[in-house]
PDB file of N, CA and C in Angstrom:
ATOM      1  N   UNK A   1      94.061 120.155  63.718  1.00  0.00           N
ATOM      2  CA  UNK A   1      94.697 120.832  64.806  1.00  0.00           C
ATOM      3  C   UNK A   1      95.459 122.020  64.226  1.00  0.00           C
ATOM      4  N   UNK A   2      95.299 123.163  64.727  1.00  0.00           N
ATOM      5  CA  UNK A   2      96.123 124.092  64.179  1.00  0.00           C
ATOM      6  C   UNK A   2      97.220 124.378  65.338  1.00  0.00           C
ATOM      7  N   UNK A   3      98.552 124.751  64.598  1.00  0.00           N
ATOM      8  CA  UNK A   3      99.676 124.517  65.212  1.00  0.00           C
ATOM      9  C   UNK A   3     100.115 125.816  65.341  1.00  0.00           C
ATOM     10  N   UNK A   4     100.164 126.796  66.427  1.00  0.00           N
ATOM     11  CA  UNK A   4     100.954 128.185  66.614  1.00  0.00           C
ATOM     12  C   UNK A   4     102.102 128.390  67.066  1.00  0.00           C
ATOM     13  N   UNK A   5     102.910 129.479  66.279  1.00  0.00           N
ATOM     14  CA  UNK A   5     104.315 129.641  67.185  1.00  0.00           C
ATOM     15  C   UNK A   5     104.610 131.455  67.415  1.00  0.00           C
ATOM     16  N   UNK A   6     104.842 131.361  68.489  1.00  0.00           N
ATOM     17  CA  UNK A   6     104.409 132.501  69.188  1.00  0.00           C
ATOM     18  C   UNK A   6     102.862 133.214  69.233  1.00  0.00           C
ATOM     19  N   UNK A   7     101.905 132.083  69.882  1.00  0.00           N
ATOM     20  CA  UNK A   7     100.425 132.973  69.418  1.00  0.00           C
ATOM     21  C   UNK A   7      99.943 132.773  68.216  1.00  0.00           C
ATOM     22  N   UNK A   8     100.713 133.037  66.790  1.00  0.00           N
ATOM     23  CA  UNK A   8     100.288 133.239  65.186  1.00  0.00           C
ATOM     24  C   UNK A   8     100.556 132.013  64.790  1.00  0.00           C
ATOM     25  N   UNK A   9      99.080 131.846  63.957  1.00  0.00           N
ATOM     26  CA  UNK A   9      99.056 130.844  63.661  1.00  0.00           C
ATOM     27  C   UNK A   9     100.276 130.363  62.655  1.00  0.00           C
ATOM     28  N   UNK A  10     100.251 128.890  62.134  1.00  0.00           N
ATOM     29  CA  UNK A  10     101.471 128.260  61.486  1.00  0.00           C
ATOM     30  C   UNK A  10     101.052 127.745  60.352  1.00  0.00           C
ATOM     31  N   UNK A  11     100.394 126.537  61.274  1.00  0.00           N
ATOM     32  CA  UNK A  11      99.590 125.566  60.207  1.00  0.00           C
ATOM     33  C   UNK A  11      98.241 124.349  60.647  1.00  0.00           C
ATOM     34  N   UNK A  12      97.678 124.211  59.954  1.00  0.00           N
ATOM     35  CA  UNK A  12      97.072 123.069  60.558  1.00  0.00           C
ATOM     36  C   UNK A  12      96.976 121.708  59.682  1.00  0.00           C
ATOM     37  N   UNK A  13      96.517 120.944  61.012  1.00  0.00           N
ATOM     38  CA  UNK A  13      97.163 119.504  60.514  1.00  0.00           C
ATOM     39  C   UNK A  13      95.567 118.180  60.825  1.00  0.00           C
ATOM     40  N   UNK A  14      95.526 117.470  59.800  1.00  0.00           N
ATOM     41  CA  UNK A  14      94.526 116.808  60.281  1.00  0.00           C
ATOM     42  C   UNK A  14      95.249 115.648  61.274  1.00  0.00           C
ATOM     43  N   UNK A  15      94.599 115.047  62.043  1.00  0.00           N
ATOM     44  CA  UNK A  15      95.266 114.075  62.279  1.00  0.00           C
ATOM     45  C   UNK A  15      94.030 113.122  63.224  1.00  0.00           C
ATOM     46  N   UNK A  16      94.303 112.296  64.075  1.00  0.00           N
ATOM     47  CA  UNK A  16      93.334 111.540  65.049  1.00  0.00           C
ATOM     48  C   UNK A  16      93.826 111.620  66.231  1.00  0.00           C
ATOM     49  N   UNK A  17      93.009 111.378  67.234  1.00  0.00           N
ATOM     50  CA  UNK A  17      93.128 111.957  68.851  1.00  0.00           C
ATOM     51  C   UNK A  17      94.153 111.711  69.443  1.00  0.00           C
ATOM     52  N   UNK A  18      95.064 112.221  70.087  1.00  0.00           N
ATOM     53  CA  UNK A  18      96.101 111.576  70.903  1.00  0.00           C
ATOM     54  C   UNK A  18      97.191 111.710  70.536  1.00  0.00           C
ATOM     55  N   UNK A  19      98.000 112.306  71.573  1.00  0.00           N
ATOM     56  CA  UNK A  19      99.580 112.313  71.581  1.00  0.00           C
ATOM     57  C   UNK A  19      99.937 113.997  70.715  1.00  0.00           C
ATOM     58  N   UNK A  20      98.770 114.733  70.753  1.00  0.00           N
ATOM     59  CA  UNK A  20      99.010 116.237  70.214  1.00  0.00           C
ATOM     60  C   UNK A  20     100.351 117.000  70.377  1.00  0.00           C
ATOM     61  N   UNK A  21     100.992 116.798  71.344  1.00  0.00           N
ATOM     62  CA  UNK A  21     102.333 117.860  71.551  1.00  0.00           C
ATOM     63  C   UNK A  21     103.211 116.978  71.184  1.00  0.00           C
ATOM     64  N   UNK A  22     103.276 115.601  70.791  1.00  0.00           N
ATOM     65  CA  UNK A  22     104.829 114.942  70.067  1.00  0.00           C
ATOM     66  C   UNK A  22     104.074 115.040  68.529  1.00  0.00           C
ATOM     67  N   UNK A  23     103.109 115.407  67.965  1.00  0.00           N
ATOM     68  CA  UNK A  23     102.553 115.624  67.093  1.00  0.00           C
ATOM     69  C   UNK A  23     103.151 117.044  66.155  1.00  0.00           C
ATOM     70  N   UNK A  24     102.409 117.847  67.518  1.00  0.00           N
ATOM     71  CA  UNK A  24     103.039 119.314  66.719  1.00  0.00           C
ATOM     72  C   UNK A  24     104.636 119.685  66.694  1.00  0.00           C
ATOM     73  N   UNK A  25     105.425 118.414  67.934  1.00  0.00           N
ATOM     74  CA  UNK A  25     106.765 119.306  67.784  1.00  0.00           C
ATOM     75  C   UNK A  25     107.196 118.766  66.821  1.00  0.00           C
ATOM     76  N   UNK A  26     106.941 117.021  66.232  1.00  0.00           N
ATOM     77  CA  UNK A  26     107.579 116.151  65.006  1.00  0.00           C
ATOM     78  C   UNK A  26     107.392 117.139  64.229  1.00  0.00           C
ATOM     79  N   UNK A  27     106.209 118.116  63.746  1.00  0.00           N
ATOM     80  CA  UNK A  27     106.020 118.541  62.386  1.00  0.00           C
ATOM     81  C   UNK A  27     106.971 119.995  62.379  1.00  0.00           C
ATOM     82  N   UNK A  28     106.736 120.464  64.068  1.00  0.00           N
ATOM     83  CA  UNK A  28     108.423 121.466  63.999  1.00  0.00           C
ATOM     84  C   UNK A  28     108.955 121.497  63.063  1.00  0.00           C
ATOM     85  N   UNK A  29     110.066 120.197  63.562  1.00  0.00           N
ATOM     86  CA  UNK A  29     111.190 119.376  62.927  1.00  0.00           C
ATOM     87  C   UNK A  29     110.932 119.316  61.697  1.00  0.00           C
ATOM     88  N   UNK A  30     109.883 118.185  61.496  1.00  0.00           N
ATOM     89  CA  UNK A  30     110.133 118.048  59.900  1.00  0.00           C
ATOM     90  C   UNK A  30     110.036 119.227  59.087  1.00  0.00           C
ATOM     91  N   UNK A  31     109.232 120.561  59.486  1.00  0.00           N
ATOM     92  CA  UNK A  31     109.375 121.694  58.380  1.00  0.00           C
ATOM     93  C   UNK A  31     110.252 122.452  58.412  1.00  0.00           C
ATOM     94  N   UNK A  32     111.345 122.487  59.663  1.00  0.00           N
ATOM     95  CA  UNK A  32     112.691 122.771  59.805  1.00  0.00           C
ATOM     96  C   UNK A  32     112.433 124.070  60.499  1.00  0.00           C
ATOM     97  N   UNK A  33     111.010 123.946  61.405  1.00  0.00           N
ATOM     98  CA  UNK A  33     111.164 125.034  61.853  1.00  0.00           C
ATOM     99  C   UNK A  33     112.172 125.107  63.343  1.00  0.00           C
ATOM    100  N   UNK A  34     112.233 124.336  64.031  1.00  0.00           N
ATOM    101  CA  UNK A  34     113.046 124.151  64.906  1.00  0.00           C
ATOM    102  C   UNK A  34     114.418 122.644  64.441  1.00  0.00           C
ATOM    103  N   UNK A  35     115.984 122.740  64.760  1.00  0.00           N
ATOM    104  CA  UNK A  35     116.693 121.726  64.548  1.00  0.00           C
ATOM    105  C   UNK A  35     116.137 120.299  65.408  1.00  0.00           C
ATOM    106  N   UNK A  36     115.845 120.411  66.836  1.00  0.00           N
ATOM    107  CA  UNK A  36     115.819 118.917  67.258  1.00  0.00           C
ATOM    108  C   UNK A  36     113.987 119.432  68.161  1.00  0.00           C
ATOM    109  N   UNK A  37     113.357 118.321  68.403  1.00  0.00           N
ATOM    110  CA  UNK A  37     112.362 118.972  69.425  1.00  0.00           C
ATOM    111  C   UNK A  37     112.705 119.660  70.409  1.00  0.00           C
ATOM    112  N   UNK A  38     113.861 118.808  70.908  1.00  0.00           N
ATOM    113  CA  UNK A  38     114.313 119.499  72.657  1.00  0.00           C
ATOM    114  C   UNK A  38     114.649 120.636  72.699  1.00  0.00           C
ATOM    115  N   UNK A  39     114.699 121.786  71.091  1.00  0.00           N
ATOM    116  CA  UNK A  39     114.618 123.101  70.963  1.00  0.00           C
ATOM    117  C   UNK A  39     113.171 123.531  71.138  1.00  0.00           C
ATOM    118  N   UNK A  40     112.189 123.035  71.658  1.00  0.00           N
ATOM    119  CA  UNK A  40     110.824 123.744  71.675  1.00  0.00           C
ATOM    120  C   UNK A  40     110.503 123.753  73.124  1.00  0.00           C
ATOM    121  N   UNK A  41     110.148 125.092  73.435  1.00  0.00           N
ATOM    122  CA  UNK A  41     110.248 125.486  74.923  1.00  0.00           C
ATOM    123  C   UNK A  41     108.861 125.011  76.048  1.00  0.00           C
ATOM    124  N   UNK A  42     107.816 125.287  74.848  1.00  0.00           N
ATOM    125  CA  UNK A  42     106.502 124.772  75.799  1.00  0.00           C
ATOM    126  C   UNK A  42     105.692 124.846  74.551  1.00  0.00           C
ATOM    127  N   UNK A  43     105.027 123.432  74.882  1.00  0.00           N
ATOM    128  CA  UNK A  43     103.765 123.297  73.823  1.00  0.00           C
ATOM    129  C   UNK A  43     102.439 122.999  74.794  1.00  0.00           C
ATOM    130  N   UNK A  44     101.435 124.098  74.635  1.00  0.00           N
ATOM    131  CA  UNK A  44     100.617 124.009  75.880  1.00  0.00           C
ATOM    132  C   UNK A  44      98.586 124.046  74.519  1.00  0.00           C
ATOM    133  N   UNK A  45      97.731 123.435  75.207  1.00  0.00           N
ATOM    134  CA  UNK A  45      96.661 123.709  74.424  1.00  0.00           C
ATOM    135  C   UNK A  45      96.003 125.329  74.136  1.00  0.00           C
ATOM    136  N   UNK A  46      95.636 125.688  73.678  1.00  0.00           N
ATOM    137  CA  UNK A  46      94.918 127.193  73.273  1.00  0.00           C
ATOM    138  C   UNK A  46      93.866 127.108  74.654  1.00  0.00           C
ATOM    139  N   UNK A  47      93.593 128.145  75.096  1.00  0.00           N
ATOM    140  CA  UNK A  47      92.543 128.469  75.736  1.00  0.00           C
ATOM    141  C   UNK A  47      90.862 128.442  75.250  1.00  0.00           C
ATOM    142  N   UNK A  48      90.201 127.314  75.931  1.00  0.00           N
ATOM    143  CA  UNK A  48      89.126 127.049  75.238  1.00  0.00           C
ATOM    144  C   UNK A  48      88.926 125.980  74.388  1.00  0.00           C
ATOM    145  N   UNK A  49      90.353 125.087  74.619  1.00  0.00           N
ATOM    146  CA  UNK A  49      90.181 124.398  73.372  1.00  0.00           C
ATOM    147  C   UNK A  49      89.444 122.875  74.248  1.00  0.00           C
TER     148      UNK A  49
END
């Protein structure tokens, strides 16, 4: 899964099906890109995906 913030890409992450947006905001957090999740405004799928 590749993970974008603002549009540009970040990072990508392998992982298995399910639960994608508590996925990408945990890894937020853990890389300190945001302090708590409830700082992340909208996590929505890419177009096409």
């Amino acid at each position: 899964m590749e993970i974008r913030l603002s549009g540009k890409p970040l990072a990508v992450t392998m992982r298995t099906s399910g639960d994608d947006f508590a996925l990408a905001a945990g890894f937020l957090v853990s890389e300190g890109v945001v302090g708590r999740a409830e700082e992340v405004a909208n996590i929505v799928y890419c177009a096409g995906a």
